[in-house]
Short mmCIF file of C-alpha atoms in Angstrom, two decimals:
data_model
loop_
_atom_site.label_atom_id
_atom_site.label_comp_id
_atom_site.label_asym_id
_atom_site.label_seq_id
_atom_site.Cartn_x
_atom_site.Cartn_y
_atom_site.Cartn_z
CA UNK A 1 -3.61 44.52 6.73
CA UNK A 2 -2.56 41.00 7.65
CA UNK A 3 -3.51 41.58 11.29
CA UNK A 4 -6.94 42.84 10.20
CA UNK A 5 -7.57 39.61 8.30
CA UNK A 6 -6.52 37.53 11.30
CA UNK A 7 -8.80 39.55 13.59
CA UNK A 8 -11.72 38.96 11.22
CA UNK A 9 -11.06 35.22 11.07
CA UNK A 10 -10.86 34.95 14.86
CA UNK A 11 -14.05 37.02 15.15
CA UNK A 12 -15.81 34.64 12.76
CA UNK A 13 -14.64 31.68 14.87
CA UNK A 14 -15.97 33.33 18.06
CA UNK A 15 -19.29 34.16 16.39
CA UNK A 16 -19.79 30.63 15.08
CA UNK A 17 -18.81 29.19 18.47
CA UNK A 18 -21.37 31.43 20.20
CA UNK A 19 -24.11 30.44 17.72
CA UNK A 20 -23.31 26.74 18.21
CA UNK A 21 -23.39 27.26 21.98
CA UNK A 22 -26.84 28.92 21.86
CA UNK A 23 -28.28 26.26 19.58
CA UNK A 24 -26.75 23.45 21.65
CA UNK A 25 -28.11 24.87 24.90
CA UNK A 26 -31.63 23.83 23.81
CA UNK A 27 -31.12 20.02 23.74
CA UNK A 28 -28.03 19.78 26.02
CA UNK A 29 -26.92 20.97 29.45
CA UNK A 30 -24.65 23.99 29.99
CA UNK A 31 -21.32 22.10 30.10
CA UNK A 32 -22.17 20.09 26.99
CA UNK A 33 -23.24 23.21 25.11
CA UNK A 34 -20.04 24.98 26.11
CA UNK A 35 -18.00 22.00 24.90
CA UNK A 36 -19.72 22.07 21.49
CA UNK A 37 -19.09 25.81 21.28
CA UNK A 38 -15.39 25.36 22.08
CA UNK A 39 -15.08 22.56 19.52
CA UNK A 40 -16.74 24.76 16.89
CA UNK A 41 -14.24 27.50 17.75
CA UNK A 42 -11.29 25.10 17.32
CA UNK A 43 -12.62 23.61 14.07
CA UNK A 44 -13.15 27.04 12.49
CA UNK A 45 -9.63 28.12 13.47
CA UNK A 46 -8.20 24.88 12.06
CA UNK A 47 -10.12 25.51 8.84
CA UNK A 48 -9.53 29.23 8.26
CA UNK A 49 -5.92 29.10 9.55
CA UNK A 50 -6.26 32.33 11.53
CA UNK A 51 -3.65 30.93 13.91
CA UNK A 52 -0.93 28.31 13.30
CA UNK A 53 -2.10 24.69 13.48
CA UNK A 54 0.09 23.92 16.49
CA UNK A 55 -1.18 26.94 18.42
CA UNK A 56 -4.84 26.03 17.87
CA UNK A 57 -4.08 22.43 18.83
CA UNK A 58 -2.73 23.58 22.21
CA UNK A 59 -5.78 25.73 23.01
CA UNK A 60 -7.73 22.86 24.70
CA UNK A 61 -5.15 22.98 27.52
CA UNK A 62 -6.28 26.56 28.18
CA UNK A 63 -9.95 26.43 27.21
CA UNK A 64 -11.13 23.11 28.69
CA UNK A 65 -10.07 23.89 32.29
CA UNK A 66 -11.16 27.55 31.92
CA UNK A 67 -14.72 26.57 31.00
CA UNK A 68 -14.91 23.69 33.49
CA UNK A 69 -14.99 21.00 30.82
CA UNK A 70 -11.91 19.01 31.89
CA UNK A 71 -9.24 19.59 34.52
CA UNK A 72 -5.76 20.62 33.42
CA UNK A 73 -4.34 17.20 34.34
CA UNK A 74 -7.00 15.30 32.40
CA UNK A 75 -6.47 17.53 29.39
CA UNK A 76 -2.67 17.56 29.29
CA UNK A 77 -2.26 13.81 29.74
CA UNK A 78 -3.82 13.36 26.28
CA UNK A 79 -0.77 15.09 24.80
CA UNK A 80 1.41 12.20 26.04
CA UNK A 81 -0.71 9.39 24.63
CA UNK A 82 1.49 6.39 23.62
CA UNK A 83 0.11 6.61 20.07
CA UNK A 84 1.81 10.00 19.66
CA UNK A 85 5.20 8.38 20.27
CA UNK A 86 4.39 5.66 17.73
CA UNK A 87 3.87 8.45 15.21
CA UNK A 88 7.09 10.18 16.31
CA UNK A 89 9.10 7.01 15.69
CA UNK A 90 7.51 6.60 12.28
CA UNK A 91 8.33 10.17 11.38
CA UNK A 92 11.98 9.77 12.38
CA UNK A 93 12.13 6.96 9.83
CA UNK A 94 10.31 9.13 7.26
CA UNK A 95 12.82 11.96 7.75
CA UNK A 96 15.69 9.51 7.20
CA UNK A 97 14.04 8.17 4.02
CA UNK A 98 13.68 11.72 2.70
CA UNK A 99 17.19 12.75 3.76
CA UNK A 100 18.80 9.80 1.98
CA UNK A 101 16.59 10.15 -1.14
CA UNK A 102 15.44 6.56 -0.65
CA UNK A 103 11.93 7.65 -1.69
CA UNK A 104 13.25 8.49 -5.17
CA UNK A 105 14.71 5.00 -5.49
CA UNK A 106 11.39 3.45 -4.42
CA UNK A 107 9.44 5.65 -6.87
CA UNK A 108 11.88 4.80 -9.66
CA UNK A 109 11.36 1.08 -9.06
CA UNK A 110 7.62 1.63 -9.31
CA UNK A 111 8.06 3.50 -12.62
CA UNK A 112 10.04 0.60 -14.06
CA UNK A 113 7.05 -1.73 -13.63
CA UNK A 114 4.69 0.24 -15.89
CA UNK A 115 4.98 1.36 -19.54
CA UNK A 116 6.34 4.85 -20.22
CA UNK A 117 2.96 6.20 -21.40
CA UNK A 118 0.65 8.76 -19.81
CA UNK A 119 -1.59 5.98 -18.53
CA UNK A 120 1.37 4.01 -17.25
CA UNK A 121 2.72 7.04 -15.39
CA UNK A 122 -0.68 7.70 -13.77
CA UNK A 123 -0.77 4.11 -12.51
CA UNK A 124 2.84 4.22 -11.34
CA UNK A 125 2.47 7.61 -9.59
CA UNK A 126 -0.75 6.60 -7.84
CA UNK A 127 0.59 3.25 -6.69
CA UNK A 128 4.00 4.67 -5.71
CA UNK A 129 2.21 7.34 -3.69
CA UNK A 130 0.03 4.69 -2.04
CA UNK A 131 2.99 2.50 -1.15
CA UNK A 132 5.09 5.37 0.22
CA UNK A 133 2.21 6.80 2.25
CA UNK A 134 1.91 3.51 4.10
CA UNK A 135 5.45 4.02 5.39
CA UNK A 136 5.61 7.83 5.53
CA UNK A 137 2.76 10.16 6.41
CA UNK A 138 0.43 10.90 3.50
CA UNK A 139 1.43 14.58 3.79
CA UNK A 140 5.14 13.79 3.44
CA UNK A 141 4.47 11.45 0.52
CA UNK A 142 2.55 14.11 -1.39
CA UNK A 143 5.26 16.71 -0.74
CA UNK A 144 7.96 14.35 -2.01
CA UNK A 145 6.21 13.09 -5.15
CA UNK A 146 4.35 16.17 -6.47
CA UNK A 147 7.59 17.80 -7.78
CA UNK A 148 8.52 14.53 -9.53
CA UNK A 149 5.02 14.24 -11.04
CA UNK A 150 5.02 17.80 -12.43
CA UNK A 151 8.45 17.31 -13.98
CA UNK A 152 7.25 14.44 -16.20
CA UNK A 153 5.15 16.42 -18.68
CA UNK A 154 4.58 19.95 -19.97
CA UNK A 155 0.97 19.21 -20.98
CA UNK A 156 -1.50 20.90 -18.57
CA UNK A 157 -4.05 18.07 -18.68
CA UNK A 158 -1.44 15.47 -17.82
CA UNK A 159 0.07 17.61 -15.05
CA UNK A 160 -3.40 17.86 -13.50
CA UNK A 161 -3.94 14.10 -13.61
CA UNK A 162 -0.45 13.33 -12.33
CA UNK A 163 -0.92 15.70 -9.38
CA UNK A 164 -4.30 14.17 -8.55
CA UNK A 165 -2.80 10.68 -8.83
CA UNK A 166 -0.19 11.54 -6.20
CA UNK A 167 -2.73 13.22 -3.88
CA UNK A 168 -5.39 10.52 -4.15
CA UNK A 169 -2.83 7.73 -3.98
CA UNK A 170 -1.44 9.20 -0.74
CA UNK A 171 -4.92 9.34 0.81
CA UNK A 172 -5.77 5.82 -0.33
CA UNK A 173 -2.48 4.28 0.82
CA UNK A 174 -2.42 6.23 4.08
CA UNK A 175 -4.88 3.84 5.69
CA UNK A 176 -2.74 0.75 5.00
CA UNK A 177 -0.74 1.15 8.22
CA UNK A 178 -1.62 2.77 11.56
CA UNK A 179 1.00 5.51 11.05
CA UNK A 180 -0.03 6.49 7.52
CA UNK A 181 -2.54 9.18 8.50
CA UNK A 182 -3.60 10.87 11.77
CA UNK A 183 -7.20 9.48 12.01
CA UNK A 184 -5.76 5.93 12.21
CA UNK A 185 -3.77 6.88 15.29
CA UNK A 186 -6.73 8.73 16.82
CA UNK A 187 -8.75 5.50 16.55
CA UNK A 188 -6.04 3.35 18.15
CA UNK A 189 -5.59 5.86 20.95
CA UNK A 190 -9.34 5.97 21.57
CA UNK A 191 -9.52 2.16 21.69
CA UNK A 192 -6.70 2.07 24.23
CA UNK A 193 -8.46 4.67 26.39
CA UNK A 194 -11.64 2.57 26.36
CA UNK A 195 -9.79 -0.61 27.30
CA UNK A 196 -10.57 -2.22 23.95
CA UNK A 197 -8.09 -4.62 22.38
CA UNK A 198 -6.34 -2.53 19.74
CA UNK A 199 -5.41 -3.91 16.34
CA UNK A 200 -1.80 -4.95 15.91
CA UNK A 201 0.20 -3.50 13.03
CA UNK A 202 -0.16 -6.73 11.07
CA UNK A 203 -3.89 -7.12 11.78
CA UNK A 204 -4.50 -3.57 10.62
CA UNK A 205 -2.61 -4.13 7.36
CA UNK A 206 -4.42 -7.42 6.71
CA UNK A 207 -7.80 -5.72 7.09
CA UNK A 208 -6.93 -2.67 4.99
CA UNK A 209 -4.98 -4.30 2.15
CA UNK A 210 -7.99 -5.37 0.00
CA UNK A 211 -9.56 -1.91 0.21
CA UNK A 212 -6.28 -0.15 -0.60
CA UNK A 213 -5.56 -2.38 -3.62
CA UNK A 214 -9.08 -1.92 -5.03
CA UNK A 215 -9.07 1.85 -4.53
CA UNK A 216 -5.59 2.34 -6.01
CA UNK A 217 -6.71 0.51 -9.16
CA UNK A 218 -9.98 2.47 -9.33
CA UNK A 219 -8.25 5.86 -8.84
CA UNK A 220 -5.59 5.06 -11.44
CA UNK A 221 -8.13 3.83 -13.99
CA UNK A 222 -10.49 6.80 -13.48
CA UNK A 223 -7.69 9.36 -13.90
CA UNK A 224 -6.41 7.60 -17.03
CA UNK A 225 -9.76 7.63 -18.87
CA UNK A 226 -9.46 9.71 -22.04
CA UNK A 227 -5.77 10.11 -21.46
CA UNK A 228 -3.49 9.96 -24.48
CA UNK A 229 -0.81 7.29 -24.61
CA UNK A 230 1.87 9.83 -25.34
CA UNK A 231 5.33 8.68 -24.40
CA UNK A 232 6.73 10.08 -21.19
CA UNK A 233 10.43 10.52 -20.65
CA UNK A 234 11.67 9.64 -17.20
CA UNK A 235 15.37 9.86 -16.56
CA UNK A 236 16.35 6.68 -14.80
CA UNK A 237 19.08 6.90 -12.21
CA UNK A 238 21.41 3.95 -12.66
CA UNK A 239 23.16 4.49 -9.34
CA UNK A 240 23.03 1.66 -6.85
CA UNK A 241 21.89 2.15 -3.26
CA UNK A 242 24.37 4.10 -1.19
CA UNK A 243 25.46 3.21 2.33
CA UNK A 244 22.81 5.29 4.13
CA UNK A 245 20.00 3.96 1.96
CA UNK A 246 21.07 0.38 2.66
CA UNK A 247 21.16 1.13 6.39
CA UNK A 248 17.62 2.51 6.31
CA UNK A 249 16.34 -0.48 4.33
CA UNK A 250 18.00 -2.76 6.89
CA UNK A 251 16.36 -0.86 9.73
CA UNK A 252 12.98 -0.92 8.01
CA UNK A 253 13.33 -4.66 7.51
CA UNK A 254 14.17 -5.11 11.19
CA UNK A 255 11.20 -3.00 12.31
CA UNK A 256 8.82 -4.89 10.02
CA UNK A 257 10.19 -8.22 11.30
CA UNK A 258 9.64 -7.15 14.92
CA UNK A 259 6.10 -6.04 14.10
CA UNK A 260 5.40 -9.40 12.48
CA UNK A 261 6.85 -11.31 15.44
CA UNK A 262 4.90 -9.11 17.82
CA UNK A 263 1.58 -9.99 16.20
CA UNK A 264 -0.31 -12.84 17.95
CA UNK A 265 -1.30 -15.78 15.76
CA UNK A 266 -4.14 -17.45 17.64
CA UNK A 267 -3.22 -20.06 20.23
CA UNK A 268 0.04 -21.00 18.49
CA UNK A 269 1.90 -17.72 19.04
CA UNK A 270 1.04 -14.96 21.49
CA UNK A 271 3.55 -12.49 20.05
CA UNK A 272 6.50 -10.81 21.71
CA UNK A 273 4.26 -8.74 23.95
CA UNK A 274 5.96 -5.45 23.05
CA UNK A 275 4.08 -2.19 22.70
CA UNK A 276 4.18 -1.15 19.04
CA UNK A 277 4.97 2.42 20.09
CA UNK A 278 8.17 1.04 21.61
CA UNK A 279 9.10 -0.74 18.37
CA UNK A 280 8.51 2.28 16.11
CA UNK A 281 10.05 4.82 18.47
CA UNK A 282 13.01 2.50 19.15
CA UNK A 283 13.60 2.09 15.42
CA UNK A 284 13.43 5.85 14.90
CA UNK A 285 15.84 6.59 17.76
CA UNK A 286 18.40 4.11 16.39
CA UNK A 287 18.82 6.41 13.39
CA UNK A 288 20.57 8.93 15.68
CA UNK A 289 23.08 6.36 17.00
CA UNK A 290 25.94 4.30 15.52
CA UNK A 291 26.15 2.30 13.34
CA UNK A 292 23.32 4.21 11.59
CA UNK A 293 24.12 7.84 12.51
CA UNK A 294 21.86 9.12 9.73
CA UNK A 295 19.87 11.69 11.69
CA UNK A 296 21.33 14.56 13.68
CA UNK A 297 19.10 16.17 16.29
CA UNK A 298 20.38 19.71 15.76
CA UNK A 299 20.04 19.47 11.97
CA UNK A 300 16.80 17.46 11.72
CA UNK A 301 14.71 18.53 14.72
CA UNK A 302 13.06 21.21 12.61
CA UNK A 303 11.57 18.50 10.41
CA UNK A 304 9.78 16.77 13.28
CA UNK A 305 6.05 17.68 12.95
CA UNK A 306 5.44 18.74 16.55
CA UNK A 307 2.33 20.63 15.41
CA UNK A 308 0.82 17.32 14.22
CA UNK A 309 1.66 15.73 17.56
CA UNK A 310 -0.14 18.61 19.29
CA UNK A 311 -3.03 18.03 16.90
CA UNK A 312 -3.22 14.41 18.09
CA UNK A 313 -3.27 15.66 21.68
CA UNK A 314 -6.14 18.01 20.86
CA UNK A 315 -8.01 15.16 19.20
CA UNK A 316 -7.58 12.86 22.19
CA UNK A 317 -8.62 15.71 24.51
CA UNK A 318 -11.82 16.30 22.55
CA UNK A 319 -12.62 12.58 22.68
CA UNK A 320 -12.01 12.54 26.46
CA UNK A 321 -14.21 15.61 26.93
CA UNK A 322 -17.05 13.99 24.98
CA UNK A 323 -17.00 11.04 27.36
CA UNK A 324 -16.40 13.04 30.56
CA UNK A 325 -19.37 15.36 29.92
CA UNK A 326 -21.62 12.47 28.75
CA UNK A 327 -22.10 14.38 25.49
CA UNK A 328 -21.25 11.30 23.43
CA UNK A 329 -24.04 9.30 25.12
CA UNK A 330 -26.46 12.21 24.72
CA UNK A 331 -25.77 12.54 21.00
CA UNK A 332 -25.93 8.78 20.57
CA UNK A 333 -29.38 8.76 22.13
CA UNK A 334 -30.62 10.98 19.29
CA UNK A 335 -29.19 8.51 16.78
CA UNK A 336 -30.71 5.51 18.52
CA UNK A 337 -33.39 5.29 15.82
CA UNK A 338 -30.70 3.95 13.47
CA UNK A 339 -30.58 0.74 15.50
CA UNK A 340 -33.91 -0.27 13.94
CA UNK A 341 -32.26 -0.52 10.56
CA UNK A 342 -29.96 -3.31 9.24
CA UNK A 343 -26.27 -3.02 10.07
CA UNK A 344 -25.41 -2.46 6.41
CA UNK A 345 -27.67 0.61 6.28
CA UNK A 346 -26.17 2.03 9.49
CA UNK A 347 -22.65 1.54 8.10
CA UNK A 348 -23.69 3.31 4.90
CA UNK A 349 -25.13 6.28 6.85
CA UNK A 350 -21.95 6.64 8.92
CA UNK A 351 -19.72 6.35 5.84
CA UNK A 352 -21.65 9.01 3.89
CA UNK A 353 -21.87 11.36 6.89
CA UNK A 354 -18.13 11.21 7.64
CA UNK A 355 -16.94 11.25 4.01
CA UNK A 356 -18.83 14.38 3.03
CA UNK A 357 -18.49 16.19 6.37
CA UNK A 358 -14.70 15.85 6.36
CA UNK A 359 -14.62 17.70 3.02
CA UNK A 360 -15.13 20.97 4.89
CA UNK A 361 -13.17 20.39 8.07
CA UNK A 362 -10.06 18.74 9.45
CA UNK A 363 -10.33 14.95 9.22
CA UNK A 364 -8.44 14.66 12.51
CA UNK A 365 -10.82 17.06 14.27
CA UNK A 366 -13.87 15.34 12.76
CA UNK A 367 -12.82 11.82 13.73
CA UNK A 368 -12.02 13.04 17.24
CA UNK A 369 -15.62 14.23 17.52
CA UNK A 370 -17.25 11.25 15.79
CA UNK A 371 -15.52 8.34 17.54
CA UNK A 372 -17.00 8.97 21.02
CA UNK A 373 -20.49 9.38 19.48
CA UNK A 374 -20.22 6.21 17.40
CA UNK A 375 -18.81 4.29 20.35
CA UNK A 376 -21.67 5.41 22.61
CA UNK A 377 -24.22 4.53 19.91
CA UNK A 378 -22.72 1.06 19.48
CA UNK A 379 -22.70 0.41 23.24
CA UNK A 380 -26.33 1.49 23.64
CA UNK A 381 -27.50 -0.64 20.72
CA UNK A 382 -25.21 -3.68 21.24
CA UNK A 383 -23.62 -3.15 17.84
CA UNK A 384 -19.98 -3.83 16.93
CA UNK A 385 -18.21 -0.65 18.08
CA UNK A 386 -14.91 -1.58 16.38
CA UNK A 387 -16.60 -2.09 13.02
CA UNK A 388 -18.42 1.24 13.01
CA UNK A 389 -15.39 3.17 14.26
CA UNK A 390 -13.19 1.57 11.58
CA UNK A 391 -15.61 2.66 8.84
CA UNK A 392 -15.70 6.22 10.18
CA UNK A 393 -11.90 6.37 10.48
CA UNK A 394 -11.26 5.19 6.93
CA UNK A 395 -13.92 7.48 5.47
CA UNK A 396 -12.30 10.45 7.24
CA UNK A 397 -9.28 9.88 4.97
CA UNK A 398 -11.28 9.03 1.84
CA UNK A 399 -12.42 12.53 0.98
CA UNK A 400 -11.36 13.54 -2.52
CA UNK A 401 -13.48 16.57 -3.48
CA UNK A 402 -12.03 19.70 -1.86
CA UNK A 403 -8.50 21.00 -1.11
CA UNK A 404 -9.16 21.41 2.62
CA UNK A 405 -10.43 17.84 3.02
CA UNK A 406 -7.00 16.21 3.42
CA UNK A 407 -3.39 17.49 3.38
CA UNK A 408 -2.55 15.68 0.08
CA UNK A 409 -5.47 17.46 -1.61
CA UNK A 410 -4.20 20.81 -0.37
CA UNK A 411 -0.66 20.06 -1.54
CA UNK A 412 -1.89 19.07 -5.02
CA UNK A 413 -3.91 22.28 -5.26
CA UNK A 414 -0.96 24.41 -4.15
CA UNK A 415 1.11 23.00 -7.03
CA UNK A 416 -0.88 25.13 -9.49
CA UNK A 417 -1.45 22.15 -11.78
CA UNK A 418 -5.21 21.94 -11.17
CA UNK A 419 -8.21 23.94 -10.02
CA UNK A 420 -11.07 23.19 -7.64
CA UNK A 421 -13.35 22.24 -10.53
CA UNK A 422 -10.98 19.43 -11.57
CA UNK A 423 -10.81 18.11 -8.02
CA UNK A 424 -14.60 18.30 -7.59
CA UNK A 425 -15.23 16.42 -10.84
CA UNK A 426 -13.06 13.44 -9.98
CA UNK A 427 -13.48 13.70 -6.22
CA UNK A 428 -17.27 13.45 -6.04
CA UNK A 429 -17.26 10.21 -8.02
CA UNK A 430 -14.38 8.81 -5.95
CA UNK A 431 -16.20 9.73 -2.73
CA UNK A 432 -19.17 7.62 -3.80
CA UNK A 433 -16.95 4.75 -4.96
CA UNK A 434 -14.97 4.93 -1.71
CA UNK A 435 -18.12 4.82 0.43
CA UNK A 436 -19.37 1.80 -1.52
CA UNK A 437 -16.18 -0.24 -1.18
CA UNK A 438 -15.58 0.71 2.46
CA UNK A 439 -19.08 -0.42 3.43
CA UNK A 440 -18.95 -3.63 1.38
CA UNK A 441 -15.54 -4.66 2.72
CA UNK A 442 -16.57 -3.75 6.27
CA UNK A 443 -19.70 -5.87 6.02
CA UNK A 444 -18.21 -8.92 4.33
CA UNK A 445 -14.52 -8.88 5.35
CA UNK A 446 -13.97 -6.89 8.55
CA UNK A 447 -16.84 -8.57 10.39
#
């Protein structure tokens, strides 16, 4: 029975890919139409989960050379992009935080700031989720905090709001650092491939901080509307930090200090000149060695998200294929009419398109497809490519309506504390609010 379902899902993916190919063959050449068909095939498989995520993410290595889209060498080199190793280093640190229960200590400190009411817990959960997801991946953050959130109340309405607070907070906070969510890393990798000056860790945080703060407040306030001020009991752990937790905090402090020193400050300081992938990966690898010795490869290797790393490789491969086949330029030529409109209107169109499209597909897959198109459009119209790509990247993470839109949404739904109707009700409004603030901050702060 299970095999029958898988066969049907794969058949659906092949059918949709063939339809996309036939439709694409009208405005595009054969290679470009084949590429769009292959991408449709991958996106459907990512969405319906007929095959494991990691398996689908490795398919470009087979399909791109087979259909004459990219050579094997050009395809596989995307799976060793430096950005992938930046993510790997960040995840080593995340595994250590989880292993030592440091995340519980951080969440507890956040709880102590707010009153022990339903509204206070919503604010504390959302903000704690946002803060943690800037250090860990937003997926890891949601997995760690959802059990804590559901433990705090037996009331169904509160459980639903607490779960949404964790999920939305993780998505909102995930953009604060380059390693918080996959689309951020896809953007940085794309900029490196195009020879553009990538944002440093500190520059990225400086640009994203106002948006993250505003959205965390908005999400918390919206979820707390009509919420009773019933007292919530949270058992506080009086234990002090143990040795491993102190070591990890020390390492985190050292990594942050290096990132700060590595950031150029105009003509006064050019930075250390280190690659940020080296800093993050170096920090992560130190956790395996004395005096830290917190991670053990044999015990912890199963926690390393190799499937997500393969997903990055697939994303970079799709972006490379768009450029190599000139498909990005071709699609951009159809969007050239947008150049007649003010920049603010173009930003708004991109934000709406990405936000609502990513509700029904993988945000990583979508941003991999959109970045080459937006870049080509910006080049052809002499617009600010960085600005438009930043808006698209953030909006790929700011999708709050459906479970499949982002991993935190899916995790919240799997908890059983809410249904799709609840997520749609809050998510649609937050999508519109997110689009508004992303566009306004992009226009008046990022430029």
